[in-house]
XYZ file of C-alpha atoms in Angstrom:
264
model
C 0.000 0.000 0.000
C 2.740 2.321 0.940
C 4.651 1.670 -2.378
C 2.022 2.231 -4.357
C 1.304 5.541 -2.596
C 4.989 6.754 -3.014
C 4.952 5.530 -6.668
C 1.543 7.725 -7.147
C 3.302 10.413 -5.318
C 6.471 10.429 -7.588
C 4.430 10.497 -10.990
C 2.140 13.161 -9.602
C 2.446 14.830 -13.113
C 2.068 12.527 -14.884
C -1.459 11.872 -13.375
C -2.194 15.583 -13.488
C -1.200 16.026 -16.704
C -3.011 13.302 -17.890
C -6.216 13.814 -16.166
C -5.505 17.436 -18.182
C -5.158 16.147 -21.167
C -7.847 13.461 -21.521
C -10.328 16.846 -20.591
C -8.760 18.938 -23.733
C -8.796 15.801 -25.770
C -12.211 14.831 -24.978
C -13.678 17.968 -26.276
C -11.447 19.256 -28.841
C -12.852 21.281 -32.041
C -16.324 21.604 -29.611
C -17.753 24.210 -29.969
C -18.988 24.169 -26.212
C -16.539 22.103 -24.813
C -17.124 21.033 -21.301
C -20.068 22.294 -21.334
C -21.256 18.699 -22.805
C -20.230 17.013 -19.501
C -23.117 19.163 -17.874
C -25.856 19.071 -20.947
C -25.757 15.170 -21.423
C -26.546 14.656 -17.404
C -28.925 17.663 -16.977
C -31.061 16.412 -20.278
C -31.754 13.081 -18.858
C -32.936 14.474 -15.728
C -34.923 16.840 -18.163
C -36.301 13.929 -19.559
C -37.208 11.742 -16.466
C -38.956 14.865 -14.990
C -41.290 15.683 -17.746
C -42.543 12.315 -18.108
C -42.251 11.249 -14.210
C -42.414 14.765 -12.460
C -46.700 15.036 -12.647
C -47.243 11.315 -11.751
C -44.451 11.467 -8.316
C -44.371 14.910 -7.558
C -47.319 14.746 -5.133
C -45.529 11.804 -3.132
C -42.767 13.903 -2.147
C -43.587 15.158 1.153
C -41.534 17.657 2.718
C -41.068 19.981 -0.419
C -42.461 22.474 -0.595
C -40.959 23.592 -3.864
C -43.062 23.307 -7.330
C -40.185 22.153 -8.614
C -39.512 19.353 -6.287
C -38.984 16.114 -8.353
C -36.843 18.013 -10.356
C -34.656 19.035 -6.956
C -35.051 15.371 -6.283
C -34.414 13.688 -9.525
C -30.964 16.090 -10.232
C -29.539 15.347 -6.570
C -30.416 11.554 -6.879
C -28.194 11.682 -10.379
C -25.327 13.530 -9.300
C -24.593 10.784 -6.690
C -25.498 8.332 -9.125
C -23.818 9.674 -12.475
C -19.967 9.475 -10.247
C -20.093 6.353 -9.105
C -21.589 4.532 -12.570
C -18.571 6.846 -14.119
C -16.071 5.286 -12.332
C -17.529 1.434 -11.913
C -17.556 2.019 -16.135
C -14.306 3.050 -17.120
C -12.353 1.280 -14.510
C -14.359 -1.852 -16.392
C -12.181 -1.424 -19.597
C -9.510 0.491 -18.768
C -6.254 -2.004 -18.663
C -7.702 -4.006 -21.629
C -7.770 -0.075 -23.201
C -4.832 0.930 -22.317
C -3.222 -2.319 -22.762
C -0.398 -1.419 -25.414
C 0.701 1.311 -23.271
C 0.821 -1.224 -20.065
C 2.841 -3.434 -22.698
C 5.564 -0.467 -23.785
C 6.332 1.463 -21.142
C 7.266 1.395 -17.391
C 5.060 3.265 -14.728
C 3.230 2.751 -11.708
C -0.066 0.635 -13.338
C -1.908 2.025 -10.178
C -1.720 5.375 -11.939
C -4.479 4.154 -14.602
C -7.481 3.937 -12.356
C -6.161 6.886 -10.502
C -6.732 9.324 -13.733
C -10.184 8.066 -14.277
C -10.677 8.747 -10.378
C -9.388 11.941 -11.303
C -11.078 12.866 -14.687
C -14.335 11.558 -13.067
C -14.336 13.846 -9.964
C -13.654 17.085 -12.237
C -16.301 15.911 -14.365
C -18.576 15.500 -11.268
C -18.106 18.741 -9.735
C -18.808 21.008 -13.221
C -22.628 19.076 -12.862
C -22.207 19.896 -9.242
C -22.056 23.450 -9.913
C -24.404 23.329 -12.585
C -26.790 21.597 -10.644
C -26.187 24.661 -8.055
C -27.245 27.068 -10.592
C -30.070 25.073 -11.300
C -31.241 25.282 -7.880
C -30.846 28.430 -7.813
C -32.871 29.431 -10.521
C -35.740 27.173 -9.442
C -35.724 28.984 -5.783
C -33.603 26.137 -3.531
C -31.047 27.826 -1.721
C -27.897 26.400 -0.616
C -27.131 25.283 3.081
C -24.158 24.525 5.103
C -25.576 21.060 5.397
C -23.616 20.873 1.765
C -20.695 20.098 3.257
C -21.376 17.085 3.941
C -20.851 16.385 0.584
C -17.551 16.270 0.850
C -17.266 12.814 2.717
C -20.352 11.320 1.139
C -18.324 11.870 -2.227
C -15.415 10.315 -1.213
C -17.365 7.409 -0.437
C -19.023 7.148 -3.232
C -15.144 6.790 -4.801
C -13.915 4.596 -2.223
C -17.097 2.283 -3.533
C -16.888 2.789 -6.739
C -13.129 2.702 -7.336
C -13.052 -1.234 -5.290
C -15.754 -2.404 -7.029
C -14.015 -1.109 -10.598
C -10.873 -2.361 -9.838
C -12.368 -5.912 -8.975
C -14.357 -5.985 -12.228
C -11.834 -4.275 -14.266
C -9.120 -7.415 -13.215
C -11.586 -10.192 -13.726
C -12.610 -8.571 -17.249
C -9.099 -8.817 -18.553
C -9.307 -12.484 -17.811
C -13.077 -13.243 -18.085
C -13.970 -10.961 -21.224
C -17.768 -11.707 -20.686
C -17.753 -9.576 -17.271
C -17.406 -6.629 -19.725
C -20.931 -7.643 -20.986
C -22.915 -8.236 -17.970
C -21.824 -5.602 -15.934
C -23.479 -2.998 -17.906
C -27.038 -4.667 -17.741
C -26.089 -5.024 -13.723
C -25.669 -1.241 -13.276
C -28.701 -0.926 -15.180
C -30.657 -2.742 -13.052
C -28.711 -1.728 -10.140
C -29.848 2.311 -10.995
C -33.881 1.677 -10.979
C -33.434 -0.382 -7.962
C -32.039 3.365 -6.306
C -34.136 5.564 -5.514
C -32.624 8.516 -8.029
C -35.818 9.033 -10.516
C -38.464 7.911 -7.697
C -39.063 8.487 -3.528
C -37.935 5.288 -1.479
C -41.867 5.552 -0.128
C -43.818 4.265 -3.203
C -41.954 0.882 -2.742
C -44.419 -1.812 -1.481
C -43.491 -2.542 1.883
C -42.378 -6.080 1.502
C -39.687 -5.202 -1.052
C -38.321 -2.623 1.097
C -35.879 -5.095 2.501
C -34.116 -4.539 -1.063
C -32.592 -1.633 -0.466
C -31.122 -2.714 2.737
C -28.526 -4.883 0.256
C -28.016 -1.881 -1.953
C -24.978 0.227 -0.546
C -25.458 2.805 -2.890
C -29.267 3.880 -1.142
C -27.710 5.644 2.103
C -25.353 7.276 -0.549
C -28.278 8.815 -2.644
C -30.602 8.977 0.426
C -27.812 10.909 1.838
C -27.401 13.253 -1.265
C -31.416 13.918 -1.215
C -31.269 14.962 2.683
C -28.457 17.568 2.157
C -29.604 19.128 -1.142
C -33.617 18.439 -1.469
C -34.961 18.734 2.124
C -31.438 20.673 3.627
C -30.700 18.187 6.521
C -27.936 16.353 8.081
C -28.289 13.094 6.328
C -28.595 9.244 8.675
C -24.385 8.768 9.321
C -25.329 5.511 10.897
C -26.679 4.360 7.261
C -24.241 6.013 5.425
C -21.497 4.248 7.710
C -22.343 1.132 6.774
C -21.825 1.815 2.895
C -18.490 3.668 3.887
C -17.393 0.524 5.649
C -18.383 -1.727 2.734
C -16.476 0.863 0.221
C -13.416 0.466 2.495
C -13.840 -3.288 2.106
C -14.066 -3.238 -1.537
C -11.099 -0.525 -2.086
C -8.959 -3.041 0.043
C -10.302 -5.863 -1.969
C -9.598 -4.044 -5.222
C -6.031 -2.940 -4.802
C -4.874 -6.405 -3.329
C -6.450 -8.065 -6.496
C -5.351 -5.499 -8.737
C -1.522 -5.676 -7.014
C -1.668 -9.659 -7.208
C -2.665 -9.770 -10.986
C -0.779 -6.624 -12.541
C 1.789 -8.844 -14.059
C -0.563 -11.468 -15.471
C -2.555 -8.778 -16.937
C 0.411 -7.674 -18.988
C 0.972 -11.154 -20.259
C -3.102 -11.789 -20.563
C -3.506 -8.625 -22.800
């Protein structure tokens, strides 16, 4: 663990400038740039809350606002949009990046640090967008927002395991690169990010107690929809399980770095 730290340490620029780089690439000869980052996220949740917004908006309780699904539906997505980010790219990224793991000599833990990276920056322009958005539609911010900090970084601790796991098994098992995607699929309509936790039947309730990423988003609705300081006994229990699966991760991805090289 130490090593690796050190070794990310030492090639700090190289992560930097990467994370840079991919961000320039990505939208070069656009017109509007990053701005595409934001417009993809913020049309969905468009989307979801013209069709959705007059059929759930009267079960949200506790809102006052007429916008409220809206509120809901963009907070629910920006916890939700990071951590499918992140689960996605780490999926694919050593069999992607597999000549350059082949021809040159650098820290490998570097790869899945860049998409942490590029992933957070890309995170925090819909974060601010999303606070303009609020803004306009008459929510106003509250120091509960802080708490976003941690809640974030949990939401990378769970992702980042759980990407590292699948992205190692997918460079050996190529059909894990299939399935996953219809998993996280699933995964999203069994969160609570485009509908309220209270128009689940009661007996299927007990689903969500399996899902670690519903104190996450439950969490994210708390701060920025209803402006309170979210359950940390719920949330600990997903932080816990993202500690287990970041631990899980880098042993597995420390284990099988050199077979991965021969495997791809």
């Amino acid at each position: 663990m130490f090593a690796m730290l050190r070794s990310l340490w030492d090639y700090r620029g190289f992560v930097v400038s990467s994370i840079r780089n991919e961000f320039v690439a990505r939208f070069a000869r656009s017109r509007l740039g990053g701005l595409w980052m934001i417009i993809h996220p913020l049309t969905q949740v468009a989307i979801y809350a013209l069709i959705l917004s007059n059929v759930l908006a009267a079960k949200l309780p506790g809102i006052e606002n007429r916008y409220a699904y809206a509120l809901y539906l963009m907070a629910g997505t920006l916890a939700w949009s990071l951590f499918a980010e992140i689960v996605g790219r780490c999926l694919t990224l050593f069999i992607d990046q597999g000549n350059l793991m082949k021809k040159m000599r650098f820290p490998r833990i570097t790869l899945p640090v860049i998409v942490i990276g590029s992933s957070l920056l890309n995170n925090l322009l819909l974060f601010i967008a999303v606070l303009a958005v609020f803004a306009l539609l008459g929510q106003a911010p509250s120091l509960e927002m802080f708490w976003l900090i941690p809640l974030t970084l949990a939401v990378v601790a769970l992702a980042a395991g759980l990407g590292l796991i699948l992205g190692v098994l997918n460079v050996f098992v190529r059909d894990i690169g299939q399935v996953v995607p219809i998993v996280l699929q699933i995964w999203f309509w069994f969160t609570p990010v485009v509908y309220p936790v209270g128009i689940i039947p009661e007996e299927l309730r007990s689903i969500m107690d399996v899902n670690p990423m519903y104190p996450i988003v439950n969490a994210y609705h708390d701060i920025l929809v209803y402006g309170k300081v979210p359950d940390l006994q719920q949330a600990g229990v997903t932080v816990l399980v993202a500690i287990g699966l970041t631990l899980l991760g880098l042993f597995m991805f420390r284990r099988a770095a050199p077979e991965m090289v021969d495997a791809l």
